[in-house]
Amino acid sequence: MKRKLNLHFMTVTAIAVFLTLILSLFVSYDMVKEQVNEEIKSYAWLLKDVYEHEGIDTQSFEKLRDNVRITVVAPDGSVLYDNFADEKQMENHADREEIAQAVETGEGYAVRNSDTLSENLFYYAVRTDDGGVVRASKQASSAFGLLQRIVPLLIGVVILLIALCVVIAGVITRRIIAPIEDVGKHMDNLETVEVYDELRPFVETINKQHRDIMKNATMRQDFTANVTHELKTPLTSISGYAELIENGMVDEQNIVKFAVAIHKNADRLLTLINDIIRLSELDGMQSAPEFEEIDLYQQASSTAQLLEMTARKQQVSISVAGTSQVIRGNRQMIEELIYNLCDNAIRYNRPGGMVEIEVYRERRGVVLSVKDNGIGIPPEHQDRIFERFYRVDKSRSKERGGTGLGLAIVKHIAQVHNASLEVISQPEIGTQILVVF
Ligand code: ADP
C-alpha cells in the first residue's frame, strides 16, 4: 500500500510536471517568436525610412545589420539588394508571400524556408514610396537559440520540482500509513496510539471490537474451566460412592444412604448439563427467536401453579397479583425467565416465607416483579449474581440444587427481549427482582 500510494503520487506529479513543461515550452516558443517578429518588424520599418531617404545605402544598412538579412525588391519583383546573397543571382521575388502581401497591403509577414539560404526564416516586408519593397528577415534558429537558453532552466526547475514531490510524497505517505501501522502493532494498547481525526472512528470501532473479542475469549475460557470443575464435582462423588459399594465397603444399612447420595449427585449433574446446554443454545442463537403476543399475568400464574408443589415442600407460599399485560416475546423463554426467578425466590427463602409475583404497567413499560422475604443478597454481591456460576454462598446454593446459571439464563433472555433487570435486596429481609419490558 505504501509503495502503491507513493507510486500514485509520483505518477500524478510526473504527469503534472510533464504537462507543465510542454505547456511552458509552447508558451515560451510563442513568446520568443513574437519577440523575433516584433524585432524584424521594427527593422523593416526602419529600413523603409533609410531606403526612402538614402536609397540603397549599404553603409547605413550595415549599421542596421545585427544578423538581420536585408533585401530590397524593385516594384517588378527583381532583387536590387541582399546582404546575405548575391542579388544578381537571385530570382524574381514578386511571388514571395510576404512581398506580394506588402505590395498589396503595405506590409507582409511570413515564416518559411528560404530558397536562397535554405534555412527557416522569419520575414517582414514593407512597401516603399516608389512601389518597391524592403524586407527584413531573421533565421528561425535565432528564435530556437533563445529557446535553447530557456530549456535548461526549465529542465532544472522540473528536476527540482520532481525531487521536491518525491520528498513530499514520501512524507505524506508516511503520515497516512504510519498511524495505520501503529494501530496494527499496538492492538492491545490502542488508547496510546496517536491517529489523525479521519482514522479515529475506525480505531475506536477496532478498539471496541478488540476489547469485546478479548473479553469474550476470557469469558469463554473461564466458562470452560468452570464447567469442567462443576461437572467433575458430582461425578467424583458418584464414582467414589460406587467404588465403595463395589469393594463391599458399605454395609447393608448404609447402602441406601449411598444410593441416595449417588441419586442426588446424578440429578445435580443432569440439572447442570441442562443449564449448560440451555446457555449454549442461547449463546449460539443466530437469529431472533419467534415472537408472539404473551399475557405476562397469565404466564406468571401458570408458572406459579407449576411451582406450587415445590413451594409447599419448602413451606413457602406463592401468590400472583396485578393486571393482564400483553408483551411481545418468545413464550418458552418468558416461561423460563419467570420460572428461574420464582425458583430462586423459593429456594433462597425460609420456612413460612412467601413469594409474591406481580405484573403491572408503569410509565417506562410492563413490569414483572418477583419478591420474596427470604435470606436476601448482600449489596456487594448484587452486581455479580447474573454472572455465570456466580453464587453468593456456594455450599448453600449446591445444597439447594442451584447451578449458578439460572440468573445468567435470565439475563440472556431479558437481553433478547430488550428488557432491563433491577435487583432490590437486603440481607435477612428479602429480595425483589424487577424485569421491565
Ligand atoms: P443458583 O443456581 O445458584 O441459584 P442463580 O444464577 O439462579 O444460581 O443465582 C445466583 C446466586 O444469586 C445464587 O447462588 C444466590 O446466591 C443468589 N440469589 C439468586 N436469587 C436469590 C434470591 N431470591 N434470594 C437470595 N439470593 C438469591
Tab-separated table of N, CA, C and O and ligand atoms in Angstrom, residues 275 340-341 343-349 370 372 374-377 384-387 389-394 397-398 401-410 425 430-433, ligand 1:
chain	number	residue	atom	x	y	z
A	275	ASP	N	-28.722	-26.897	32.140
A	275	ASP	CA	-28.484	-25.447	32.169
A	275	ASP	C	-27.365	-25.042	31.207
A	275	ASP	O	-27.448	-24.019	30.526
A	340	ASN	N	-37.249	-19.377	36.534
A	340	ASN	CA	-35.956	-19.245	37.225
A	340	ASN	C	-36.034	-18.247	38.373
A	340	ASN	O	-35.479	-18.492	39.453
A	341	LEU	N	-36.707	-17.112	38.151
A	341	LEU	CA	-36.805	-16.097	39.211
A	341	LEU	C	-37.599	-16.626	40.404
A	341	LEU	O	-37.194	-16.451	41.560
A	343	ASP	N	-38.197	-19.789	41.149
A	343	ASP	CA	-37.474	-20.919	41.723
A	343	ASP	C	-36.438	-20.419	42.745
A	343	ASP	O	-36.331	-20.950	43.856
A	344	ASN	N	-35.697	-19.348	42.346
A	344	ASN	CA	-34.730	-18.756	43.285
A	344	ASN	C	-35.429	-18.203	44.520
A	344	ASN	O	-34.965	-18.398	45.641
A	345	ALA	N	-36.553	-17.499	44.296
A	345	ALA	CA	-37.282	-16.873	45.416
A	345	ALA	C	-37.752	-17.928	46.408
A	345	ALA	O	-37.799	-17.676	47.613
A	346	ILE	N	-38.069	-19.135	45.910
A	346	ILE	CA	-38.480	-20.229	46.808
A	346	ILE	C	-37.268	-20.828	47.494
A	346	ILE	O	-37.249	-21.046	48.711
A	347	ARG	N	-36.212	-21.086	46.688
A	347	ARG	CA	-35.041	-21.783	47.223
A	347	ARG	C	-34.263	-20.968	48.249
A	347	ARG	O	-33.745	-21.510	49.219
A	348	TYR	N	-34.163	-19.661	47.999
A	348	TYR	CA	-33.409	-18.842	48.950
A	348	TYR	C	-34.382	-18.169	49.933
A	348	TYR	O	-34.344	-16.974	50.140
A	349	ASN	N	-35.266	-18.980	50.449
A	349	ASN	CA	-36.275	-18.482	51.368
A	349	ASN	C	-36.191	-19.258	52.680
A	349	ASN	O	-35.311	-20.118	52.836
A	370	VAL	N	-40.716	-10.124	41.014
A	370	VAL	CA	-40.735	-11.344	41.826
A	370	VAL	C	-40.093	-10.993	43.163
A	370	VAL	O	-38.911	-10.663	43.217
A	372	ASP	N	-39.520	-11.766	47.387
A	372	ASP	CA	-39.593	-12.757	48.454
A	372	ASP	C	-39.116	-12.126	49.757
A	372	ASP	O	-38.519	-11.040	49.745
A	374	GLY	N	-37.014	-13.741	51.790
A	374	GLY	CA	-36.030	-14.766	52.132
A	374	GLY	C	-34.743	-14.198	52.692
A	374	GLY	O	-34.729	-13.147	53.350
A	375	ILE	N	-33.640	-14.866	52.358
A	375	ILE	CA	-32.356	-14.556	53.009
A	375	ILE	C	-31.697	-13.281	52.484
A	375	ILE	O	-30.792	-12.748	53.114
A	376	GLY	N	-32.144	-12.815	51.302
A	376	GLY	CA	-31.582	-11.585	50.751
A	376	GLY	C	-30.181	-11.756	50.185
A	376	GLY	O	-29.562	-12.813	50.342
A	377	ILE	N	-29.712	-10.705	49.507
A	377	ILE	CA	-28.370	-10.755	48.892
A	377	ILE	C	-27.577	-9.559	49.410
A	377	ILE	O	-28.012	-8.414	49.279
A	384	ARG	N	-23.122	-8.992	40.806
A	384	ARG	CA	-22.484	-10.138	40.160
A	384	ARG	C	-23.365	-11.376	40.018
A	384	ARG	O	-22.957	-12.331	39.351
A	385	ILE	N	-24.543	-11.348	40.617
A	385	ILE	CA	-25.347	-12.581	40.624
A	385	ILE	C	-25.799	-13.040	39.240
A	385	ILE	O	-26.195	-14.184	39.060
A	386	PHE	N	-25.714	-12.140	38.240
A	386	PHE	CA	-26.125	-12.551	36.887
A	386	PHE	C	-24.976	-13.188	36.100
A	386	PHE	O	-25.137	-13.630	34.988
A	387	GLU	N	-23.779	-13.214	36.712
A	387	GLU	CA	-22.635	-13.857	36.039
A	387	GLU	C	-22.781	-15.366	36.102
A	387	GLU	O	-23.354	-15.906	37.055
A	389	PHE	N	-22.149	-19.052	36.894
A	389	PHE	CA	-21.589	-19.818	38.023
A	389	PHE	C	-21.341	-18.973	39.262
A	389	PHE	O	-20.661	-19.411	40.179
A	390	TYR	N	-21.842	-17.734	39.260
A	390	TYR	CA	-21.621	-16.914	40.453
A	390	TYR	C	-22.683	-17.232	41.503
A	390	TYR	O	-23.874	-17.203	41.238
A	391	ARG	N	-22.235	-17.554	42.702
A	391	ARG	CA	-23.173	-17.798	43.802
A	391	ARG	C	-22.705	-17.010	45.009
A	391	ARG	O	-21.501	-16.893	45.239
A	392	VAL	N	-23.659	-16.527	45.778
A	392	VAL	CA	-23.297	-15.780	46.977
A	392	VAL	C	-22.719	-16.763	48.001
A	392	VAL	O	-21.652	-16.543	48.567
A	393	ASP	N	-23.433	-17.867	48.186
A	393	ASP	CA	-22.984	-18.869	49.156
A	393	ASP	C	-22.978	-20.207	48.434
A	393	ASP	O	-24.022	-20.816	48.214
A	394	LYS	N	-21.775	-20.626	48.044
A	394	LYS	CA	-21.634	-21.786	47.178
A	394	LYS	C	-22.270	-23.055	47.764
A	394	LYS	O	-23.044	-23.741	47.096
A	397	SER	N	-26.062	-22.826	47.841
A	397	SER	CA	-26.648	-22.962	46.500
A	397	SER	C	-26.666	-24.430	46.085
A	397	SER	O	-27.656	-24.942	45.576
A	398	LYS	N	-25.542	-25.130	46.336
A	398	LYS	CA	-25.439	-26.531	45.942
A	398	LYS	C	-26.422	-27.379	46.723
A	398	LYS	O	-27.103	-28.241	46.179
A	401	GLY	N	-29.671	-27.266	45.325
A	401	GLY	CA	-29.812	-27.713	43.933
A	401	GLY	C	-29.535	-26.634	42.910
A	401	GLY	O	-29.954	-26.724	41.768
A	402	GLY	N	-28.816	-25.576	43.322
A	402	GLY	CA	-28.518	-24.486	42.384
A	402	GLY	C	-27.312	-24.801	41.515
A	402	GLY	O	-26.446	-25.584	41.896
A	403	THR	N	-27.274	-24.207	40.338
A	403	THR	CA	-26.141	-24.438	39.427
A	403	THR	C	-25.318	-23.171	39.238
A	403	THR	O	-24.215	-23.210	38.709
A	404	GLY	N	-25.882	-22.026	39.642
A	404	GLY	CA	-25.177	-20.760	39.399
A	404	GLY	C	-25.410	-20.248	37.996
A	404	GLY	O	-24.788	-19.279	37.572
A	405	LEU	N	-26.324	-20.902	37.254
A	405	LEU	CA	-26.549	-20.490	35.856
A	405	LEU	C	-27.936	-19.889	35.644
A	405	LEU	O	-28.191	-19.256	34.622
A	406	GLY	N	-28.841	-20.080	36.636
A	406	GLY	CA	-30.228	-19.636	36.467
A	406	GLY	C	-30.346	-18.166	36.099
A	406	GLY	O	-31.018	-17.811	35.120
A	407	LEU	N	-29.662	-17.284	36.845
A	407	LEU	CA	-29.781	-15.849	36.562
A	407	LEU	C	-29.027	-15.439	35.296
A	407	LEU	O	-29.385	-14.449	34.654
A	408	ALA	N	-27.989	-16.220	34.937
A	408	ALA	CA	-27.283	-15.939	33.672
A	408	ALA	C	-28.247	-16.170	32.508
A	408	ALA	O	-28.267	-15.395	31.539
A	409	ILE	N	-29.069	-17.227	32.637
A	409	ILE	CA	-30.078	-17.515	31.603
A	409	ILE	C	-31.121	-16.393	31.594
A	409	ILE	O	-31.492	-15.890	30.534
A	410	VAL	N	-31.525	-15.948	32.792
A	410	VAL	CA	-32.497	-14.852	32.899
A	410	VAL	C	-31.971	-13.603	32.195
A	410	VAL	O	-32.668	-12.958	31.420
A	425	SER	N	-32.483	-5.660	47.138
A	425	SER	CA	-32.358	-6.747	48.113
A	425	SER	C	-31.666	-6.287	49.378
A	425	SER	O	-30.820	-5.392	49.348
A	430	GLY	N	-35.119	-9.706	52.427
A	430	GLY	CA	-35.709	-10.276	51.219
A	430	GLY	C	-35.168	-9.662	49.943
A	430	GLY	O	-34.331	-8.758	49.980
A	431	THR	N	-35.656	-10.213	48.844
A	431	THR	CA	-35.168	-9.798	47.532
A	431	THR	C	-36.343	-9.519	46.607
A	431	THR	O	-37.356	-10.222	46.643
A	432	GLN	N	-36.161	-8.474	45.771
A	432	GLN	CA	-37.155	-8.226	44.729
A	432	GLN	C	-36.378	-8.045	43.427
A	432	GLN	O	-35.448	-7.241	43.351
A	433	ILE	N	-36.763	-8.843	42.432
A	433	ILE	CA	-36.123	-8.668	41.117
A	433	ILE	C	-37.188	-8.171	40.151
A	433	ILE	O	-38.288	-8.742	40.052
B	1	ADP	P1	-28.271	-20.774	41.540
B	1	ADP	O1	-28.487	-21.894	40.637
B	1	ADP	O2	-27.090	-20.931	42.453
B	1	ADP	O3	-29.484	-20.334	42.255
B	1	ADP	P2	-28.608	-18.322	40.059
B	1	ADP	O4	-27.863	-17.821	38.889
B	1	ADP	O5	-30.047	-18.563	39.918
B	1	ADP	O6	-27.822	-19.586	40.587
B	1	ADP	O7	-28.360	-17.274	41.214
B	1	ADP	C1	-27.092	-16.860	41.544
B	1	ADP	C2	-26.934	-16.559	43.015
B	1	ADP	O8	-27.728	-15.427	43.373
B	1	ADP	C3	-27.448	-17.649	43.879
B	1	ADP	O9	-26.483	-18.611	44.151
B	1	ADP	C4	-27.844	-16.931	45.158
B	1	ADP	O10	-26.748	-16.781	45.985
B	1	ADP	C5	-28.260	-15.563	44.658
B	1	ADP	N1	-29.741	-15.443	44.543
B	1	ADP	C6	-30.490	-15.540	43.437
B	1	ADP	N2	-31.788	-15.304	43.698
B	1	ADP	C7	-31.882	-15.049	45.035
B	1	ADP	C8	-32.966	-14.724	45.937
B	1	ADP	N3	-34.212	-14.628	45.509
B	1	ADP	N4	-32.652	-14.510	47.223
B	1	ADP	C9	-31.390	-14.603	47.658
B	1	ADP	N5	-30.329	-14.898	46.906
B	1	ADP	C10	-30.563	-15.123	45.578
